[in-house]
Every structure is written in structure tokens, then in C-alpha cells.
């Protein structure tokens, strides 16, 4: 057992938390380990109502992409708010909506004509793309992955394969959604080891087959699902909530090949990993494939609610393909809000000018420092990531990969909660992911000095935990 006490809560903070408990739905992420009542935030720093400052290593789950309250983003929001607050993109026209769509089309891979639809949140992207894929293909089935997280609406929830609590009590879910294996190589679901797992596998679509993908083609497509009845495969190119899992290079190429062979639409959910976070605009670019549609939300407008689906025009425009959504097949009220578009345009400009490069540089630095740390510490089992989407997995012993038990304190806390609380006490905001990993997903503006400070705190926590076990 680890000796650990949740952070002390100052009186003024306690009062706010008590008021919150009375009237607010307590979302799953609100934890006693991070009793943070925010007053203001700037760059990578959050100040609470007591005046204490915290280094933000989470960006509120990848949302504060350009740092909190970047002056250029704030100015764009203010200027747009002075002019007009709402123009429905399904009803009238506004130039910011068009400019943003033009930019998104430009930075999204693929030579085929593309179009943009604006949902308001990540989960709504999954609603839209599931409707789009079924409508276009006239097929009823879809595939997604164990470990995936796609949001809390019926489409998002049904596609997710992360935690049973997110699905329990809500059935029946959307029919004909089948989950298959994601290549979580550190703890392979088939108990194999990468790259040895490829030995003896056939060459498919220009690369070696992976046994976890063969589970889809040889088991699911043979026993449960005719691939010609599958409308879409939904995939996170890097699994986020599932544990910041970077798949091996063959994985997305194989999915692309399967989709091409059977006429299936490949939909990349880049809601968490997209738009510069990995050091390229899109995570798929690291794997050399072009999906048929990309979903983005979270960081696209630096904190203003906004989302976009960028898809081949043939799915959305009946003048391009008669199977496309008929006019008014899909739509919404708030999508493409001009204030959100203004924030997104500046966000993209900032990412393009400096933060995408910074994500690669500081991300590479953090990964290499964590790998060095791993050599000296027995509880860092795995370090993985691309750019500023980095995870490290906590284990009891890195040699045996023995996981921490589900409860590591007398009062039943798990290792992620303990880590978050220890970080909070030291002025660092961190969140967990997967079963026992910690995520590092700061604003893309984080400096090397800030990263260094965060790494020192992380090492201090690891040293303290190791003393206890
Ligand atoms: C990959 C991915 N897809 C979808 C969602 C859902 O986004 P939202 O909470 O905006 O609906 C999330 C949120 O964490 C996500 O990480």
C-alpha cells in the first residue's frame, strides 16, 4: 500500500466545491485528487482562486492547444463578438466559416475534392460521420476498436470500447457496431510481441500483416460480419483515452487496404490527436495514409466549443455523387459559429507558424528525457507518444510488467489517482489514461523550460512512489 493523502482543500475552495456538488452533475473526471477551482489561466499556467499557480500538463484534455487565453485568440474572439455572435451555417453565409473550411481542406491530406461540416463537439462528429457513411454506402454495419473513446452520444458511446460504465444502463445501443483489436503492443491482446508477431504473416497491401488486424479479417469478417455490409471503420490513429497508444507503422496501412478492398469508408477520429499535436497537422500523416474523413474538435478553437468533419466531397454533395447526403439530410443550429470560426482561424495560424514545430521539438525532448528516466526507475513500464501526445505506463516492476493492483492506498485509490494528487500537490496538473498510464498533453506552446520543470516534478513523484513499494 502507498501512504498517500488527497490534497488539502482550502476553505474558500471547499465552499465552491460544496456549492458545485449541490447543483452540478459530477462528471467522471472531477476527482478529489485535483480540487482545482480556476480563477484565470495564461499560456501553460492556471491560477486558482487562492492565487496558487499550476503548470498545466493536460491542456484540459488537449483543448487549450495554443495555451490558455492566447492574446491573438482572445482578440479575434472579441473582434468577432462585436460584429455578430451567431450565423447558422445551415441557414445563411459567413465568410469566417468559408475561410476556415478552405483552410481545413487545404491542410487535410488527399487530392480528391473535400468538404467540411461543422458539428459543435467531438461526439457530434461521430454522429455525423456514422450517418454519412451509412447513407452513402447503404450498408448497416460499422467497425471500431477495443480501447477506443469516441464520446457520449449514442454513436460516440456505441463506438467506444473503453469503459463499461460509459455504456452501462443505456442499452440498447446502436445495432451492428462491432469492436476489434487495437494494437496495444505493450500489453498485446493476443499475447504476442511486436515486431516478432509479423514473422510468418503474409504480405498484405504492401506491408506485413499484423495478427491483431488478421483477427478482423479472419475472425470477424469470416464469422460475424460480411465486409461488404460494412459502411465504415472508425479509428483513432493514436488511441487517446485508451492509453495514448501509438500503433505500429503497418496498422493504418492495413486498415486503408482493407477499406479499399471492400469499399469501406475509413474515418479517422483525430479529435484528440489532430491539428498539430503530434508535430504534423494530422496523426495519420505519420503513417502515410489518407483517410476518407477526418474528425477534429477539442483544440481546434483553443477552448471555444467547435468541431469539424473534413470528408471527401462525394459523401456530402449530391452534385458530386448521387449517393451523397441529400440536401438537408444532416445539419444543426450552432455549427460554424462565427466567434468559434474566428478563434479556430487564429488557432490554426498560430499552430502553423510556431506551435506545430514546438510540439515536435519539446515533445521529442520530453520523450527522450522520460526514456532516460525509465532506465533509472523501475515503475515506468513504457514510454510512448508522438509530439506532445505522450503517455507513460506505471507498473509495479518494469522487468515483469506486473501491473499495480487496482487499489494502491488503504482508501481504495488507484495508481493514476495517486499520481494525479501527488502532481497537484506539487503544482502540476496531470491526468491519467488507459488502465495505468499518465498522459502528457500540454498546450502546444509549452517551452522547454516548462517541460523541464514538469519532468523534475514527475521524477520526484516516481522516486517517492518507489520508496513506498
Ligand atoms: C478521440 C475522441 N473522440 C471523441 C471525443 C468526444 O469529444 P466531446 O467530448 O467533445 O464530445 C473525445 C473526447 O475525449 C476523444 O478523445
Short mmCIF file of C-alpha atoms and ligand atoms in Angstrom, two decimals:
data_model
loop_
_atom_site.label_atom_id
_atom_site.label_comp_id
_atom_site.label_asym_id
_atom_site.label_seq_id
_atom_site.Cartn_x
_atom_site.Cartn_y
_atom_site.Cartn_z
CA UNK A 1 0.00 0.00 0.00
CA UNK A 2 1.17 3.51 -0.75
CA UNK A 3 0.91 6.10 2.02
CA UNK A 4 -0.95 8.92 0.38
CA UNK A 5 -3.37 11.63 1.38
CA UNK A 6 -5.54 13.59 -1.00
CA UNK A 7 -4.59 17.27 -1.31
CA UNK A 8 -5.78 19.55 1.47
CA UNK A 9 -8.59 21.81 0.42
CA UNK A 10 -8.51 25.47 1.50
CA UNK A 11 -11.75 26.81 2.99
CA UNK A 12 -12.68 29.07 0.04
CA UNK A 13 -12.12 26.18 -2.39
CA UNK A 14 -14.17 23.81 -0.23
CA UNK A 15 -17.10 26.24 -0.26
CA UNK A 16 -17.18 26.37 -4.06
CA UNK A 17 -16.88 22.58 -4.35
CA UNK A 18 -19.79 22.15 -1.93
CA UNK A 19 -21.96 24.54 -3.97
CA UNK A 20 -20.93 22.68 -7.15
CA UNK A 21 -21.95 19.33 -5.59
CA UNK A 22 -25.41 20.66 -4.81
CA UNK A 23 -26.34 21.70 -8.34
CA UNK A 24 -23.87 20.31 -10.86
CA UNK A 25 -23.72 16.88 -12.43
CA UNK A 26 -20.39 15.48 -11.19
CA UNK A 27 -18.67 14.39 -14.35
CA UNK A 28 -16.36 11.39 -14.16
CA UNK A 29 -13.21 13.43 -14.46
CA UNK A 30 -13.83 15.56 -11.38
CA UNK A 31 -11.67 13.88 -8.80
CA UNK A 32 -10.81 14.73 -5.18
CA UNK A 33 -7.17 14.47 -6.24
CA UNK A 34 -7.45 17.70 -8.25
CA UNK A 35 -9.55 20.18 -6.25
CA UNK A 36 -8.88 22.96 -8.73
CA UNK A 37 -11.16 25.99 -8.77
CA UNK A 38 -9.88 28.07 -11.64
CA UNK A 39 -9.66 31.84 -11.47
CA UNK A 40 -7.67 32.58 -14.60
CA UNK A 41 -5.19 30.94 -16.95
CA UNK A 42 -2.47 32.12 -19.32
CA UNK A 43 -0.19 30.06 -21.55
CA UNK A 44 0.64 26.85 -19.69
CA UNK A 45 -0.30 28.22 -16.29
CA UNK A 46 -3.57 28.02 -14.39
CA UNK A 47 -4.23 30.15 -11.32
CA UNK A 48 -6.77 29.01 -8.75
CA UNK A 49 -8.95 31.20 -6.56
CA UNK A 50 -6.35 31.18 -3.78
CA UNK A 51 -3.74 32.63 -6.14
CA UNK A 52 -1.75 29.38 -6.41
CA UNK A 53 -0.36 28.71 -9.90
CA UNK A 54 -0.25 25.30 -11.58
CA UNK A 55 1.68 24.13 -14.61
CA UNK A 56 -0.85 22.59 -16.98
CA UNK A 57 0.34 19.31 -18.48
CA UNK A 58 -3.09 18.35 -19.77
CA UNK A 59 -4.49 21.44 -21.57
CA UNK A 60 -7.87 20.39 -20.24
CA UNK A 61 -7.74 17.23 -22.32
CA UNK A 62 -5.97 18.77 -25.34
CA UNK A 63 -8.37 21.70 -25.64
CA UNK A 64 -6.11 24.64 -24.75
CA UNK A 65 -3.99 23.96 -27.82
CA UNK A 66 -2.41 27.40 -28.20
CA UNK A 67 -2.10 27.86 -24.45
CA UNK A 68 -4.72 29.41 -22.25
CA UNK A 69 -6.05 32.76 -23.44
CA UNK A 70 -3.52 33.38 -26.18
CA UNK A 71 -3.80 37.15 -26.80
CA UNK A 72 -4.33 36.72 -30.56
CA UNK A 73 -7.15 34.23 -29.99
CA UNK A 74 -8.78 36.45 -27.36
CA UNK A 75 -8.54 39.47 -29.69
CA UNK A 76 -10.11 37.55 -32.59
CA UNK A 77 -12.97 36.44 -30.34
CA UNK A 78 -13.53 39.99 -29.07
CA UNK A 79 -13.48 41.49 -32.56
CA UNK A 80 -15.86 38.90 -33.95
CA UNK A 81 -18.20 39.22 -30.95
CA UNK A 82 -18.51 42.95 -31.66
CA UNK A 83 -19.74 42.21 -35.18
CA UNK A 84 -22.07 39.23 -34.96
CA UNK A 85 -22.45 36.38 -32.46
CA UNK A 86 -24.41 33.85 -34.44
CA UNK A 87 -24.91 32.94 -38.07
CA UNK A 88 -26.19 29.42 -38.62
CA UNK A 89 -24.01 27.70 -41.21
CA UNK A 90 -27.00 25.65 -42.37
CA UNK A 91 -29.07 28.79 -42.99
CA UNK A 92 -27.00 31.78 -44.11
CA UNK A 93 -23.44 32.60 -45.09
CA UNK A 94 -20.48 34.00 -43.15
CA UNK A 95 -17.02 34.42 -44.57
CA UNK A 96 -15.20 33.06 -41.49
CA UNK A 97 -16.99 29.72 -41.93
CA UNK A 98 -15.83 29.54 -45.54
CA UNK A 99 -12.26 30.68 -44.80
CA UNK A 100 -11.94 28.05 -42.09
CA UNK A 101 -13.34 25.31 -44.34
CA UNK A 102 -10.93 26.37 -47.12
CA UNK A 103 -8.02 26.13 -44.68
CA UNK A 104 -9.12 22.76 -43.28
CA UNK A 105 -9.48 21.35 -46.79
CA UNK A 106 -6.01 22.70 -47.67
CA UNK A 107 -4.25 21.10 -44.68
CA UNK A 108 -6.04 17.76 -44.84
CA UNK A 109 -4.28 15.04 -46.86
CA UNK A 110 -5.71 13.67 -50.09
CA UNK A 111 -6.16 15.02 -53.61
CA UNK A 112 -9.85 14.30 -54.01
CA UNK A 113 -12.20 17.28 -53.51
CA UNK A 114 -13.23 17.66 -49.87
CA UNK A 115 -15.97 19.39 -47.95
CA UNK A 116 -16.45 20.43 -44.35
CA UNK A 117 -19.34 20.02 -41.93
CA UNK A 118 -19.26 21.80 -38.56
CA UNK A 119 -20.60 19.89 -35.55
CA UNK A 120 -20.18 21.54 -32.13
CA UNK A 121 -18.43 18.78 -30.19
CA UNK A 122 -16.34 15.70 -30.75
CA UNK A 123 -19.14 13.22 -30.23
CA UNK A 124 -21.29 15.04 -32.78
CA UNK A 125 -18.55 14.38 -35.37
CA UNK A 126 -19.12 10.67 -34.82
CA UNK A 127 -22.89 11.12 -35.16
CA UNK A 128 -22.36 12.94 -38.43
CA UNK A 129 -19.83 10.54 -39.90
CA UNK A 130 -21.79 7.45 -38.92
CA UNK A 131 -24.87 8.89 -40.65
CA UNK A 132 -22.76 9.93 -43.64
CA UNK A 133 -21.13 6.51 -44.06
CA UNK A 134 -24.35 4.52 -43.72
CA UNK A 135 -26.21 6.86 -46.06
CA UNK A 136 -23.53 6.81 -48.73
CA UNK A 137 -22.80 3.09 -48.71
CA UNK A 138 -26.34 1.95 -47.86
CA UNK A 139 -24.66 -0.55 -45.54
CA UNK A 140 -25.76 -1.11 -41.92
CA UNK A 141 -22.61 -2.24 -40.09
CA UNK A 142 -19.57 -0.44 -38.72
CA UNK A 143 -16.31 -1.44 -37.05
CA UNK A 144 -14.49 0.23 -34.19
CA UNK A 145 -11.86 -0.78 -31.64
CA UNK A 146 -11.45 -2.02 -28.10
CA UNK A 147 -9.97 0.79 -26.03
CA UNK A 148 -11.48 3.45 -28.27
CA UNK A 149 -13.20 6.53 -26.94
CA UNK A 150 -15.48 8.46 -29.28
CA UNK A 151 -17.75 10.44 -26.93
CA UNK A 152 -21.03 10.23 -25.03
CA UNK A 153 -23.81 10.43 -27.62
CA UNK A 154 -25.36 7.19 -28.88
CA UNK A 155 -22.96 6.95 -31.81
CA UNK A 156 -19.95 8.01 -29.71
CA UNK A 157 -20.88 5.70 -26.85
CA UNK A 158 -21.63 2.71 -29.07
CA UNK A 159 -18.38 3.11 -30.99
CA UNK A 160 -16.39 3.44 -27.77
CA UNK A 161 -14.82 0.37 -26.23
CA UNK A 162 -13.12 1.96 -23.28
CA UNK A 163 -15.01 1.51 -20.00
CA UNK A 164 -18.24 -0.37 -19.31
CA UNK A 165 -19.52 2.44 -17.07
CA UNK A 166 -19.78 4.63 -20.16
CA UNK A 167 -22.26 2.19 -21.73
CA UNK A 168 -23.98 0.50 -18.80
CA UNK A 169 -27.66 1.31 -18.35
CA UNK A 170 -28.08 2.95 -21.75
CA UNK A 171 -28.95 -0.03 -23.91
CA UNK A 172 -29.99 -0.91 -26.46
CA UNK A 173 -27.10 0.83 -28.16
CA UNK A 174 -26.87 1.36 -31.92
CA UNK A 175 -27.04 -2.06 -33.57
CA UNK A 176 -24.39 -3.61 -35.81
CA UNK A 177 -21.32 -1.93 -34.29
CA UNK A 178 -18.52 -4.49 -33.97
CA UNK A 179 -15.33 -3.97 -31.97
CA UNK A 180 -12.00 -5.42 -32.95
CA UNK A 181 -8.45 -5.40 -31.57
CA UNK A 182 -6.31 -2.28 -31.40
CA UNK A 183 -2.55 -2.87 -31.46
CA UNK A 184 -1.76 -2.11 -27.84
CA UNK A 185 1.68 -3.64 -28.24
CA UNK A 186 2.89 -3.08 -24.65
CA UNK A 187 0.15 -5.41 -23.45
CA UNK A 188 -0.75 -7.25 -26.65
CA UNK A 189 -4.34 -8.55 -26.59
CA UNK A 190 -3.06 -11.69 -28.35
CA UNK A 191 -0.05 -12.03 -26.04
CA UNK A 192 2.41 -11.53 -28.89
CA UNK A 193 5.40 -9.25 -29.23
CA UNK A 194 5.94 -6.62 -31.91
CA UNK A 195 7.78 -6.88 -34.35
CA UNK A 196 8.25 -10.65 -33.92
CA UNK A 197 4.46 -11.03 -34.28
CA UNK A 198 4.82 -10.33 -38.01
CA UNK A 199 7.04 -13.35 -38.59
CA UNK A 200 5.27 -15.83 -40.84
CA UNK A 201 2.49 -13.36 -41.60
CA UNK A 202 1.64 -12.77 -45.27
CA UNK A 203 2.31 -9.51 -47.11
CA UNK A 204 -0.95 -7.55 -47.49
CA UNK A 205 -1.50 -4.13 -49.04
CA UNK A 206 2.24 -3.53 -49.30
CA UNK A 207 3.11 -4.38 -45.68
CA UNK A 208 3.30 -7.41 -43.41
CA UNK A 209 0.01 -8.44 -41.88
CA UNK A 210 -0.37 -7.98 -38.10
CA UNK A 211 -2.07 -10.77 -36.11
CA UNK A 212 -4.36 -8.20 -34.42
CA UNK A 213 -5.57 -6.99 -37.83
CA UNK A 214 -5.90 -10.58 -39.02
CA UNK A 215 -8.36 -11.01 -36.15
CA UNK A 216 -10.61 -8.59 -38.05
CA UNK A 217 -10.14 -10.17 -41.47
CA UNK A 218 -10.02 -13.85 -40.45
CA UNK A 219 -12.36 -13.94 -37.47
CA UNK A 220 -14.81 -11.03 -37.53
CA UNK A 221 -15.10 -10.90 -41.33
CA UNK A 222 -15.38 -14.69 -41.53
CA UNK A 223 -17.68 -15.46 -38.60
CA UNK A 224 -19.75 -12.37 -37.82
CA UNK A 225 -19.75 -9.71 -40.50
CA UNK A 226 -19.69 -9.71 -44.28
CA UNK A 227 -17.20 -6.92 -45.07
CA UNK A 228 -19.39 -5.90 -47.99
CA UNK A 229 -22.02 -4.93 -45.42
CA UNK A 230 -19.63 -2.66 -43.53
CA UNK A 231 -20.12 1.08 -44.06
CA UNK A 232 -17.14 2.36 -42.11
CA UNK A 233 -14.17 1.65 -39.90
CA UNK A 234 -13.74 4.27 -37.17
CA UNK A 235 -10.25 4.56 -35.78
CA UNK A 236 -8.22 6.83 -33.53
CA UNK A 237 -4.82 6.96 -35.28
CA UNK A 238 -3.37 7.27 -31.78
CA UNK A 239 -5.65 5.95 -29.08
CA UNK A 240 -6.28 8.72 -26.54
CA UNK A 241 -8.39 7.77 -23.52
CA UNK A 242 -7.34 4.15 -24.17
CA UNK A 243 -3.81 4.96 -23.01
CA UNK A 244 -2.03 7.21 -25.53
CA UNK A 245 -1.23 4.20 -27.63
CA UNK A 246 0.75 4.66 -30.83
CA UNK A 247 0.08 1.75 -33.21
CA UNK A 248 2.89 0.14 -35.23
CA UNK A 249 3.52 1.57 -38.73
CA UNK A 250 1.69 -1.24 -40.56
CA UNK A 251 -1.62 -0.83 -38.73
CA UNK A 252 -3.25 2.09 -40.55
CA UNK A 253 -1.86 0.94 -43.91
CA UNK A 254 -3.60 -2.39 -43.38
CA UNK A 255 -6.87 -0.67 -42.46
CA UNK A 256 -6.58 1.52 -45.56
CA UNK A 257 -6.03 -1.59 -47.69
CA UNK A 258 -8.99 -3.43 -46.16
CA UNK A 259 -11.25 -0.41 -46.70
CA UNK A 260 -10.17 -0.09 -50.33
CA UNK A 261 -10.69 -3.80 -50.99
CA UNK A 262 -14.22 -3.93 -49.59
CA UNK A 263 -15.47 -0.41 -50.35
CA UNK A 264 -15.49 0.61 -46.67
CA UNK A 265 -15.13 4.26 -45.57
CA UNK A 266 -12.13 4.89 -43.31
CA UNK A 267 -12.90 7.53 -40.70
CA UNK A 268 -10.04 8.92 -38.59
CA UNK A 269 -11.11 10.31 -35.23
CA UNK A 270 -8.38 12.92 -34.68
CA UNK A 271 -10.44 14.78 -32.11
CA UNK A 272 -7.68 14.36 -29.53
CA UNK A 273 -4.58 13.67 -31.63
CA UNK A 274 -5.19 16.05 -34.51
CA UNK A 275 -4.32 19.56 -35.60
CA UNK A 276 -0.63 19.81 -34.87
CA UNK A 277 -0.45 17.99 -31.54
CA UNK A 278 1.77 15.21 -32.90
CA UNK A 279 4.07 17.59 -34.75
CA UNK A 280 2.19 17.19 -38.04
CA UNK A 281 -1.26 18.52 -38.85
CA UNK A 282 -2.74 15.06 -38.54
CA UNK A 283 -1.58 11.90 -36.81
CA UNK A 284 -2.43 9.87 -39.94
CA UNK A 285 0.38 11.70 -41.75
CA UNK A 286 2.92 9.84 -39.59
CA UNK A 287 1.59 6.60 -41.05
CA UNK A 288 1.43 7.65 -44.71
CA UNK A 289 -2.26 7.03 -45.29
CA UNK A 290 -5.18 9.18 -46.39
CA UNK A 291 -8.47 8.51 -44.61
CA UNK A 292 -11.82 9.23 -46.26
CA UNK A 293 -12.92 11.53 -43.47
CA UNK A 294 -11.23 13.21 -40.50
CA UNK A 295 -12.96 14.40 -37.32
CA UNK A 296 -11.49 17.20 -35.23
CA UNK A 297 -12.79 19.03 -32.14
CA UNK A 298 -11.11 19.74 -28.75
CA UNK A 299 -8.15 22.02 -29.62
CA UNK A 300 -9.44 23.41 -32.92
CA UNK A 301 -10.58 26.74 -31.43
CA UNK A 302 -8.30 26.92 -28.35
CA UNK A 303 -11.21 26.37 -25.96
CA UNK A 304 -14.28 27.72 -27.75
CA UNK A 305 -16.66 24.80 -28.49
CA UNK A 306 -16.17 23.86 -32.13
CA UNK A 307 -15.71 20.77 -34.28
CA UNK A 308 -15.27 19.86 -37.92
CA UNK A 309 -15.63 16.86 -40.19
CA UNK A 310 -13.46 17.09 -43.27
CA UNK A 311 -14.55 14.43 -45.75
CA UNK A 312 -14.42 13.58 -49.42
CA UNK A 313 -16.95 15.78 -51.20
CA UNK A 314 -18.60 12.74 -52.72
CA UNK A 315 -20.13 11.84 -49.34
CA UNK A 316 -21.65 15.25 -48.70
CA UNK A 317 -22.53 16.66 -52.09
CA UNK A 318 -25.12 15.02 -54.37
CA UNK A 319 -23.84 17.08 -57.30
CA UNK A 320 -20.56 15.15 -56.96
CA UNK A 321 -22.08 11.71 -56.25
CA UNK A 322 -25.74 10.74 -56.29
CA UNK A 323 -25.23 8.60 -53.17
CA UNK A 324 -24.19 11.61 -51.09
CA UNK A 325 -26.32 13.12 -48.35
CA UNK A 326 -29.34 14.76 -49.96
CA UNK A 327 -29.58 18.46 -49.14
CA UNK A 328 -30.80 18.81 -45.53
CA UNK A 329 -30.05 15.18 -44.69
CA UNK A 330 -27.98 16.47 -41.80
CA UNK A 331 -27.50 19.80 -40.06
CA UNK A 332 -27.51 21.73 -36.80
CA UNK A 333 -28.12 25.16 -35.25
CA UNK A 334 -24.81 26.32 -33.85
CA UNK A 335 -22.19 24.59 -36.04
CA UNK A 336 -19.73 27.04 -37.59
CA UNK A 337 -20.50 29.78 -35.08
CA UNK A 338 -18.60 32.87 -36.32
CA UNK A 339 -16.91 33.51 -32.96
CA UNK A 340 -15.73 29.89 -32.87
CA UNK A 341 -14.59 30.13 -36.51
CA UNK A 342 -12.61 33.30 -35.73
CA UNK A 343 -10.94 31.55 -32.79
CA UNK A 344 -10.22 28.49 -34.96
CA UNK A 345 -8.68 30.53 -37.78
CA UNK A 346 -6.21 32.18 -35.40
CA UNK A 347 -5.57 28.86 -33.64
CA UNK A 348 -4.62 27.24 -36.94
CA UNK A 349 -2.44 30.22 -37.88
CA UNK A 350 -0.56 30.01 -34.58
CA UNK A 351 -0.13 26.24 -34.85
CA UNK A 352 1.16 26.62 -38.40
CA UNK A 353 3.55 29.47 -37.58
CA UNK A 354 5.16 28.10 -34.44
CA UNK A 355 3.34 25.56 -32.30
CA UNK A 356 3.43 22.51 -34.58
CA UNK A 357 7.23 22.83 -34.72
CA UNK A 358 7.30 23.39 -30.98
CA UNK A 359 5.15 20.28 -30.42
CA UNK A 360 7.73 18.19 -32.24
CA UNK A 361 10.77 19.76 -30.57
CA UNK A 362 9.51 19.86 -26.98
CA UNK A 363 7.68 16.54 -27.48
CA UNK A 364 10.88 14.82 -28.64
CA UNK A 365 12.71 16.34 -25.66
CA UNK A 366 10.10 15.08 -23.17
CA UNK A 367 10.06 11.58 -24.69
CA UNK A 368 13.85 11.28 -24.62
CA UNK A 369 14.01 12.55 -21.02
CA UNK A 370 11.27 10.11 -19.97
CA UNK A 371 13.15 7.26 -21.64
CA UNK A 372 16.26 8.21 -19.68
CA UNK A 373 14.14 8.33 -16.53
CA UNK A 374 12.78 4.88 -17.37
CA UNK A 375 16.32 3.47 -17.23
CA UNK A 376 16.73 4.62 -13.63
CA UNK A 377 13.26 3.82 -12.32
CA UNK A 378 11.52 0.50 -12.06
CA UNK A 379 7.88 1.71 -12.19
CA UNK A 380 7.97 3.29 -15.67
CA UNK A 381 6.95 0.34 -17.81
CA UNK A 382 6.55 2.07 -21.16
CA UNK A 383 7.10 5.49 -22.70
CA UNK A 384 5.25 6.23 -25.93
CA UNK A 385 3.96 9.10 -27.96
CA UNK A 386 4.34 11.49 -30.86
CA UNK A 387 4.88 15.22 -30.47
CA UNK A 388 3.02 16.46 -27.42
CA UNK A 389 0.79 13.42 -27.13
CA UNK A 390 2.84 11.36 -24.71
CA UNK A 391 1.96 8.59 -22.29
CA UNK A 392 3.97 6.66 -19.77
CA UNK A 393 2.70 3.50 -18.20
CA UNK A 394 3.11 2.85 -14.48
CA UNK A 395 3.84 -0.73 -13.45
CA UNK A 396 4.96 -2.37 -10.25
CA UNK A 397 8.04 -3.70 -11.96
CA UNK A 398 9.15 -2.85 -15.48
CA UNK A 399 11.04 -6.13 -15.90
CA UNK A 400 7.99 -8.31 -15.26
CA UNK A 401 5.42 -5.69 -16.43
CA UNK A 402 3.43 -6.61 -13.32
CA UNK A 403 0.66 -4.03 -13.08
CA UNK A 404 -0.18 -2.12 -9.91
CA UNK A 405 -3.20 -3.63 -8.16
CA UNK A 406 -6.48 -1.77 -8.82
CA UNK A 407 -6.22 -0.21 -5.35
CA UNK A 408 -2.89 1.03 -4.04
CA UNK A 409 -3.98 3.03 -0.97
CA UNK A 410 -5.91 1.98 2.13
CA UNK A 411 -8.90 4.04 1.00
CA UNK A 412 -9.01 2.34 -2.39
CA UNK A 413 -7.33 4.78 -4.78
CA UNK A 414 -5.66 3.57 -7.94
CA UNK A 415 -2.15 4.47 -9.07
CA UNK A 416 -3.35 7.12 -11.55
CA UNK A 417 -5.32 8.93 -8.86
CA UNK A 418 -2.34 8.85 -6.53
CA UNK A 419 -0.08 10.21 -9.25
CA UNK A 420 -2.54 13.00 -10.12
CA UNK A 421 -2.86 14.01 -6.47
CA UNK A 422 0.89 13.98 -5.89
CA UNK A 423 1.33 16.11 -9.01
CA UNK A 424 -1.36 18.56 -7.92
CA UNK A 425 0.28 18.99 -4.53
CA UNK A 426 3.48 19.90 -6.37
CA UNK A 427 1.74 22.42 -8.63
CA UNK A 428 1.35 20.22 -11.71
CA UNK A 429 -1.93 19.32 -13.44
CA UNK A 430 -1.79 15.81 -14.87
CA UNK A 431 -4.43 13.28 -15.90
CA UNK A 432 -4.28 9.55 -16.42
CA UNK A 433 -5.39 7.44 -19.38
CA UNK A 434 -5.88 3.75 -20.11
CA UNK A 435 -5.67 1.39 -17.16
CA UNK A 436 -2.49 2.76 -15.60
CA UNK A 437 -0.85 5.36 -17.81
CA UNK A 438 -0.29 9.06 -17.26
CA UNK A 439 -0.73 11.44 -20.15
CA UNK A 440 1.36 14.44 -21.08
CA UNK A 441 -0.68 16.62 -23.40
CA UNK A 442 0.16 20.22 -22.53
CA UNK A 443 -0.64 23.29 -24.58
CA UNK A 444 1.39 23.15 -27.80
CA UNK A 445 3.05 26.37 -26.66
CA UNK A 446 4.86 24.75 -23.72
CA UNK A 447 8.52 25.80 -23.52
CA UNK A 448 11.47 23.51 -22.94
CA UNK A 449 12.00 25.17 -19.55
CA UNK A 450 8.40 24.48 -18.53
CA UNK A 451 8.75 20.90 -19.77
CA UNK A 452 11.97 20.51 -17.77
CA UNK A 453 10.22 21.74 -14.63
CA UNK A 454 7.37 19.27 -15.20
CA UNK A 455 9.83 16.41 -15.74
CA UNK A 456 11.59 17.20 -12.47
CA UNK A 457 8.27 17.00 -10.63
CA UNK A 458 7.38 13.74 -12.39
CA UNK A 459 10.71 12.19 -11.38
CA UNK A 460 10.24 13.38 -7.82
CA UNK A 461 6.82 11.68 -7.66
CA UNK A 462 8.19 8.46 -9.16
CA UNK A 463 11.03 8.41 -6.64
CA UNK A 464 8.56 8.88 -3.79
CA UNK A 465 6.26 6.09 -5.01
CA UNK A 466 9.23 3.75 -5.44
CA UNK A 467 10.26 4.36 -1.85
CA UNK A 468 6.82 3.23 -0.73
CA UNK A 469 6.56 -0.03 -2.62
C1 LIG B 1 -10.81 10.63 -29.68
C2 LIG B 1 -12.02 11.31 -29.13
N1 LIG B 1 -13.17 11.28 -29.84
C3 LIG B 1 -14.29 11.87 -29.38
C4 LIG B 1 -14.32 12.53 -28.17
C5 LIG B 1 -15.58 13.19 -27.68
O1 LIG B 1 -15.46 14.59 -27.75
P1 LIG B 1 -16.51 15.51 -26.96
O2 LIG B 1 -16.29 15.31 -25.51
O3 LIG B 1 -16.19 16.90 -27.45
O4 LIG B 1 -17.87 15.07 -27.39
C6 LIG B 1 -13.15 12.57 -27.39
C7 LIG B 1 -13.14 13.20 -26.07
O5 LIG B 1 -12.33 12.93 -25.20
C8 LIG B 1 -11.97 11.93 -27.88
O6 LIG B 1 -10.84 11.94 -27.18
#
